[in-house]
mmCIF file of N, CA and C in Angstrom:
data_model
loop_
_atom_site.group_PDB
_atom_site.id
_atom_site.type_symbol
_atom_site.label_atom_id
_atom_site.label_comp_id
_atom_site.label_asym_id
_atom_site.label_seq_id
_atom_site.Cartn_x
_atom_site.Cartn_y
_atom_site.Cartn_z
ATOM 1 N N UNK A 1 75.076 78.285 133.886
ATOM 2 C CA UNK A 1 75.411 79.556 134.506
ATOM 3 C C UNK A 1 76.152 79.284 135.819
ATOM 4 N N UNK A 2 77.180 80.069 136.071
ATOM 5 C CA UNK A 2 77.972 79.949 137.298
ATOM 6 C C UNK A 2 77.952 81.272 138.046
ATOM 7 N N UNK A 3 77.979 81.170 139.346
ATOM 8 C CA UNK A 3 77.944 82.348 140.205
ATOM 9 C C UNK A 3 79.209 82.398 141.047
ATOM 10 N N UNK A 4 79.893 83.531 140.982
ATOM 11 C CA UNK A 4 80.997 83.815 141.900
ATOM 12 C C UNK A 4 80.361 84.527 143.085
ATOM 13 N N UNK A 5 80.717 84.102 144.283
ATOM 14 C CA UNK A 5 80.087 84.685 145.468
ATOM 15 C C UNK A 5 81.136 85.016 146.525
ATOM 16 N N UNK A 6 80.782 86.007 147.325
ATOM 17 C CA UNK A 6 81.602 86.388 148.468
ATOM 18 C C UNK A 6 80.710 86.300 149.697
ATOM 19 N N UNK A 7 81.153 85.509 150.652
ATOM 20 C CA UNK A 7 80.449 85.389 151.923
ATOM 21 C C UNK A 7 81.182 86.220 152.965
ATOM 22 N N UNK A 8 80.426 86.728 153.923
ATOM 23 C CA UNK A 8 81.019 87.533 154.985
ATOM 24 C C UNK A 8 80.477 87.081 156.327
ATOM 25 N N UNK A 9 81.383 86.844 157.259
ATOM 26 C CA UNK A 9 81.020 86.531 158.630
ATOM 27 C C UNK A 9 81.240 87.791 159.461
ATOM 28 N N UNK A 10 80.164 88.460 159.779
ATOM 29 C CA UNK A 10 80.269 89.714 160.519
ATOM 30 C C UNK A 10 80.837 89.491 161.919
ATOM 31 N N UNK A 11 80.443 88.412 162.550
ATOM 32 C CA UNK A 11 80.900 88.122 163.912
ATOM 33 C C UNK A 11 82.419 87.968 163.983
ATOM 34 N N UNK A 12 83.010 87.359 162.959
ATOM 35 C CA UNK A 12 84.452 87.094 162.959
ATOM 36 C C UNK A 12 85.220 87.970 161.979
ATOM 37 N N UNK A 13 84.524 88.829 161.223
ATOM 38 C CA UNK A 13 85.124 89.712 160.219
ATOM 39 C C UNK A 13 85.954 88.914 159.201
ATOM 40 N N UNK A 14 85.383 87.821 158.710
ATOM 41 C CA UNK A 14 86.047 86.948 157.742
ATOM 42 C C UNK A 14 85.296 86.975 156.422
ATOM 43 N N UNK A 15 86.030 86.786 155.329
ATOM 44 C CA UNK A 15 85.413 86.662 154.019
ATOM 45 C C UNK A 15 85.771 85.311 153.418
ATOM 46 N N UNK A 16 84.889 84.820 152.553
ATOM 47 C CA UNK A 16 85.114 83.586 151.826
ATOM 48 C C UNK A 16 84.679 83.822 150.385
ATOM 49 N N UNK A 17 85.508 83.427 149.442
ATOM 50 C CA UNK A 17 85.242 83.643 148.027
ATOM 51 C C UNK A 17 85.179 82.283 147.342
ATOM 52 N N UNK A 18 84.158 82.077 146.528
ATOM 53 C CA UNK A 18 84.028 80.820 145.805
ATOM 54 C C UNK A 18 83.158 80.984 144.578
ATOM 55 N N UNK A 19 82.949 79.873 143.852
ATOM 56 C CA UNK A 19 82.001 79.880 142.745
ATOM 57 C C UNK A 19 81.266 78.559 142.707
ATOM 58 N N UNK A 20 80.072 78.589 142.106
ATOM 59 C CA UNK A 20 79.205 77.422 142.094
ATOM 60 C C UNK A 20 78.204 77.529 140.957
ATOM 61 N N UNK A 21 77.594 76.410 140.627
ATOM 62 C CA UNK A 21 76.495 76.406 139.664
ATOM 63 C C UNK A 21 75.148 76.403 140.379
ATOM 64 N N UNK A 22 75.159 76.281 141.713
ATOM 65 C CA UNK A 22 73.929 76.264 142.495
ATOM 66 C C UNK A 22 74.158 77.033 143.800
ATOM 67 N N UNK A 23 73.928 78.322 143.752
ATOM 68 C CA UNK A 23 74.233 79.185 144.899
ATOM 69 C C UNK A 23 73.407 78.830 146.136
ATOM 70 N N UNK A 24 72.141 78.537 145.964
ATOM 71 C CA UNK A 24 71.291 78.242 147.120
ATOM 72 C C UNK A 24 71.806 77.026 147.894
ATOM 73 N N UNK A 25 72.132 75.962 147.175
ATOM 74 C CA UNK A 25 72.647 74.763 147.841
ATOM 75 C C UNK A 25 74.017 74.997 148.463
ATOM 76 N N UNK A 26 74.861 75.727 147.750
ATOM 77 C CA UNK A 26 76.209 75.988 148.270
ATOM 78 C C UNK A 26 76.139 76.837 149.533
ATOM 79 N N UNK A 27 75.278 77.850 149.536
ATOM 80 C CA UNK A 27 75.120 78.707 150.706
ATOM 81 C C UNK A 27 74.599 77.895 151.892
ATOM 82 N N UNK A 28 73.633 77.030 151.636
ATOM 83 C CA UNK A 28 73.105 76.165 152.689
ATOM 84 C C UNK A 28 74.203 75.267 153.250
ATOM 85 N N UNK A 29 75.057 74.775 152.380
ATOM 86 C CA UNK A 29 76.170 73.934 152.816
ATOM 87 C C UNK A 29 77.114 74.706 153.735
ATOM 88 N N UNK A 30 77.449 75.928 153.364
ATOM 89 C CA UNK A 30 78.355 76.732 154.187
ATOM 90 C C UNK A 30 77.741 77.035 155.556
ATOM 91 N N UNK A 31 76.454 77.294 155.599
ATOM 92 C CA UNK A 31 75.813 77.742 156.837
ATOM 93 C C UNK A 31 75.205 76.638 157.685
ATOM 94 N N UNK A 32 74.874 75.477 157.083
ATOM 95 C CA UNK A 32 74.137 74.468 157.847
ATOM 96 C C UNK A 32 74.663 73.043 157.697
ATOM 97 N N UNK A 33 74.879 72.602 156.473
ATOM 98 C CA UNK A 33 75.086 71.181 156.218
ATOM 99 C C UNK A 33 76.495 70.668 156.453
ATOM 100 N N UNK A 34 77.488 71.469 156.132
ATOM 101 C CA UNK A 34 78.872 70.996 156.213
ATOM 102 C C UNK A 34 79.243 70.612 157.640
ATOM 103 N N UNK A 35 79.977 69.535 157.762
ATOM 104 C CA UNK A 35 80.430 69.051 159.072
ATOM 105 C C UNK A 35 81.913 69.322 159.308
ATOM 106 N N UNK A 36 82.637 69.619 158.240
ATOM 107 C CA UNK A 36 84.055 69.947 158.389
ATOM 108 C C UNK A 36 84.431 70.980 157.338
ATOM 109 N N UNK A 37 85.571 71.599 157.547
ATOM 110 C CA UNK A 37 86.036 72.623 156.619
ATOM 111 C C UNK A 37 86.204 73.965 157.307
ATOM 112 N N UNK A 38 86.831 74.870 156.595
ATOM 113 C CA UNK A 38 87.173 76.186 157.133
ATOM 114 C C UNK A 38 85.937 77.006 157.470
ATOM 115 N N UNK A 39 84.924 76.963 156.605
ATOM 116 C CA UNK A 39 83.787 77.873 156.787
ATOM 117 C C UNK A 39 82.912 77.540 157.986
ATOM 118 N N UNK A 40 82.950 76.313 158.477
ATOM 119 C CA UNK A 40 82.059 75.982 159.604
ATOM 120 C C UNK A 40 82.459 76.711 160.889
ATOM 121 N N UNK A 41 83.717 77.125 160.975
ATOM 122 C CA UNK A 41 84.198 77.790 162.194
ATOM 123 C C UNK A 41 83.719 79.228 162.335
ATOM 124 N N UNK A 42 83.245 79.802 161.241
ATOM 125 C CA UNK A 42 82.926 81.231 161.241
ATOM 126 C C UNK A 42 81.461 81.515 160.908
ATOM 127 N N UNK A 43 80.596 80.558 161.163
ATOM 128 C CA UNK A 43 79.170 80.747 160.915
ATOM 129 C C UNK A 43 78.594 81.765 161.876
ATOM 130 N N UNK A 44 77.568 82.502 161.541
ATOM 131 C CA UNK A 44 76.813 82.460 160.298
ATOM 132 C C UNK A 44 77.437 83.352 159.222
ATOM 133 N N UNK A 45 77.176 83.000 157.976
ATOM 134 C CA UNK A 45 77.647 83.748 156.812
ATOM 135 C C UNK A 45 76.480 84.490 156.177
ATOM 136 N N UNK A 46 76.791 85.632 155.584
ATOM 137 C CA UNK A 46 75.817 86.328 154.743
ATOM 138 C C UNK A 46 76.437 86.438 153.348
ATOM 139 N N UNK A 47 75.594 86.541 152.346
ATOM 140 C CA UNK A 47 76.093 86.738 150.976
ATOM 141 C C UNK A 47 76.327 88.224 150.787
ATOM 142 N N UNK A 48 77.563 88.576 150.527
ATOM 143 C CA UNK A 48 77.946 89.975 150.375
ATOM 144 C C UNK A 48 77.895 90.410 148.912
ATOM 145 N N UNK A 49 78.281 89.530 148.012
ATOM 146 C CA UNK A 49 78.418 89.890 146.604
ATOM 147 C C UNK A 49 78.204 88.657 145.750
ATOM 148 N N UNK A 50 77.522 88.810 144.609
ATOM 149 C CA UNK A 50 77.404 87.732 143.630
ATOM 150 C C UNK A 50 77.601 88.311 142.239
ATOM 151 N N UNK A 51 78.193 87.509 141.360
ATOM 152 C CA UNK A 51 78.369 87.870 139.955
ATOM 153 C C UNK A 51 78.118 86.626 139.116
ATOM 154 N N UNK A 52 77.367 86.774 138.023
ATOM 155 C CA UNK A 52 77.005 85.654 137.155
ATOM 156 C C UNK A 52 77.950 85.556 135.955
ATOM 157 N N UNK A 53 78.282 84.311 135.562
ATOM 158 C CA UNK A 53 79.137 84.053 134.413
ATOM 159 C C UNK A 53 78.576 82.878 133.614
ATOM 160 N N UNK A 54 78.728 82.918 132.286
ATOM 161 C CA UNK A 54 78.174 81.852 131.452
ATOM 162 C C UNK A 54 78.986 80.559 131.456
ATOM 163 N N UNK A 55 80.242 80.621 131.930
ATOM 164 C CA UNK A 55 81.079 79.418 131.908
ATOM 165 C C UNK A 55 81.869 79.265 133.203
ATOM 166 N N UNK A 56 82.245 78.032 133.472
ATOM 167 C CA UNK A 56 83.047 77.719 134.651
ATOM 168 C C UNK A 56 84.407 78.407 134.568
ATOM 169 N N UNK A 57 84.964 78.465 133.374
ATOM 170 C CA UNK A 57 86.289 79.080 133.192
ATOM 171 C C UNK A 57 86.269 80.566 133.545
ATOM 172 N N UNK A 58 85.237 81.276 133.100
ATOM 173 C CA UNK A 58 85.133 82.706 133.418
ATOM 174 C C UNK A 58 84.898 82.921 134.915
ATOM 175 N N UNK A 59 84.079 82.075 135.505
ATOM 176 C CA UNK A 59 83.818 82.179 136.952
ATOM 177 C C UNK A 59 85.095 81.918 137.744
ATOM 178 N N UNK A 60 85.844 80.920 137.340
ATOM 179 C CA UNK A 60 87.096 80.586 138.023
ATOM 180 C C UNK A 60 88.099 81.730 137.919
ATOM 181 N N UNK A 61 88.166 82.341 136.750
ATOM 182 C CA UNK A 61 89.090 83.472 136.559
ATOM 183 C C UNK A 61 88.706 84.644 137.464
ATOM 184 N N UNK A 62 87.403 84.938 137.566
ATOM 185 C CA UNK A 62 86.948 86.036 138.427
ATOM 186 C C UNK A 62 87.202 85.717 139.899
ATOM 187 N N UNK A 63 86.986 84.462 140.280
ATOM 188 C CA UNK A 63 87.273 84.048 141.655
ATOM 189 C C UNK A 63 88.741 84.316 141.978
ATOM 190 N N UNK A 64 89.624 83.971 141.079
ATOM 191 C CA UNK A 64 91.053 84.195 141.300
ATOM 192 C C UNK A 64 91.365 85.680 141.423
ATOM 193 N N UNK A 65 90.696 86.515 140.616
ATOM 194 C CA UNK A 65 90.894 87.965 140.723
ATOM 195 C C UNK A 65 90.483 88.467 142.103
ATOM 196 N N UNK A 66 89.332 88.010 142.570
ATOM 197 C CA UNK A 66 88.844 88.459 143.879
ATOM 198 C C UNK A 66 89.712 87.961 145.024
ATOM 199 N N UNK A 67 90.384 86.831 144.832
ATOM 200 C CA UNK A 67 91.254 86.296 145.876
ATOM 201 C C UNK A 67 92.624 86.973 145.907
ATOM 202 N N UNK A 68 92.920 87.806 144.926
ATOM 203 C CA UNK A 68 94.185 88.546 144.918
ATOM 204 C C UNK A 68 94.123 89.661 145.959
ATOM 205 N N UNK A 69 95.260 90.262 146.236
ATOM 206 C CA UNK A 69 95.306 91.367 147.203
ATOM 207 C C UNK A 69 94.395 92.509 146.760
ATOM 208 N N UNK A 70 94.410 92.830 145.482
ATOM 209 C CA UNK A 70 93.564 93.904 144.951
ATOM 210 C C UNK A 70 92.085 93.542 145.091
ATOM 211 N N UNK A 71 91.748 92.304 144.817
ATOM 212 C CA UNK A 71 90.363 91.846 144.938
ATOM 213 C C UNK A 71 89.879 91.864 146.375
ATOM 214 N N UNK A 72 90.709 91.413 147.292
ATOM 215 C CA UNK A 72 90.329 91.430 148.707
ATOM 216 C C UNK A 72 90.185 92.865 149.222
ATOM 217 N N UNK A 73 91.019 93.766 148.711
ATOM 218 C CA UNK A 73 90.899 95.177 149.068
ATOM 219 C C UNK A 73 89.549 95.733 148.595
ATOM 220 N N UNK A 74 89.154 95.373 147.381
ATOM 221 C CA UNK A 74 87.855 95.785 146.837
ATOM 222 C C UNK A 74 86.718 95.265 147.727
ATOM 223 N N UNK A 75 86.799 94.013 148.130
ATOM 224 C CA UNK A 75 85.766 93.416 148.981
ATOM 225 C C UNK A 75 85.704 94.125 150.328
ATOM 226 N N UNK A 76 86.844 94.404 150.921
ATOM 227 C CA UNK A 76 86.866 95.111 152.216
ATOM 228 C C UNK A 76 86.264 96.507 152.082
ATOM 229 N N UNK A 77 86.498 97.170 150.941
ATOM 230 C CA UNK A 77 85.880 98.474 150.707
ATOM 231 C C UNK A 77 84.353 98.356 150.678
ATOM 232 N N UNK A 78 83.855 97.291 150.045
ATOM 233 C CA UNK A 78 82.413 97.054 149.998
ATOM 234 C C UNK A 78 81.855 96.854 151.405
ATOM 235 N N UNK A 79 82.584 96.113 152.225
ATOM 236 C CA UNK A 79 82.154 95.875 153.601
ATOM 237 C C UNK A 79 82.109 97.186 154.380
ATOM 238 N N UNK A 80 83.163 97.981 154.249
ATOM 239 C CA UNK A 80 83.235 99.243 154.976
ATOM 240 C C UNK A 80 82.138 100.211 154.527
ATOM 241 N N UNK A 81 81.816 100.232 153.236
ATOM 242 C CA UNK A 81 80.742 101.104 152.729
ATOM 243 C C UNK A 81 79.389 100.671 153.260
ATOM 244 N N UNK A 82 79.187 99.367 153.391
ATOM 245 C CA UNK A 82 77.886 98.886 153.866
ATOM 246 C C UNK A 82 77.695 99.147 155.350
ATOM 247 N N UNK A 83 78.773 99.383 156.089
ATOM 248 C CA UNK A 83 78.677 99.666 157.527
ATOM 249 C C UNK A 83 78.316 101.118 157.804
ATOM 250 N N UNK A 84 78.439 101.973 156.804
ATOM 251 C CA UNK A 84 78.183 103.396 157.012
ATOM 252 C C UNK A 84 76.720 103.700 157.118
#
């Protein structure tokens, strides 16, 4: 099973989209363990959205959809709704 996830940094108003087979470890890496990379600059992250897929190929395809302009617009709408 693979999980597509969207992380949100409220302090910096940044989003990060990815997929993994182990969400707990990946989230810990983004928030604590990683020593380099883009996500370390915008800590702390919260999990905004998750979706489960049975295969890596399906998860990768959904990740690409969310990274498109339309997908990012959808994510921003979710953020704005949660602030209300």
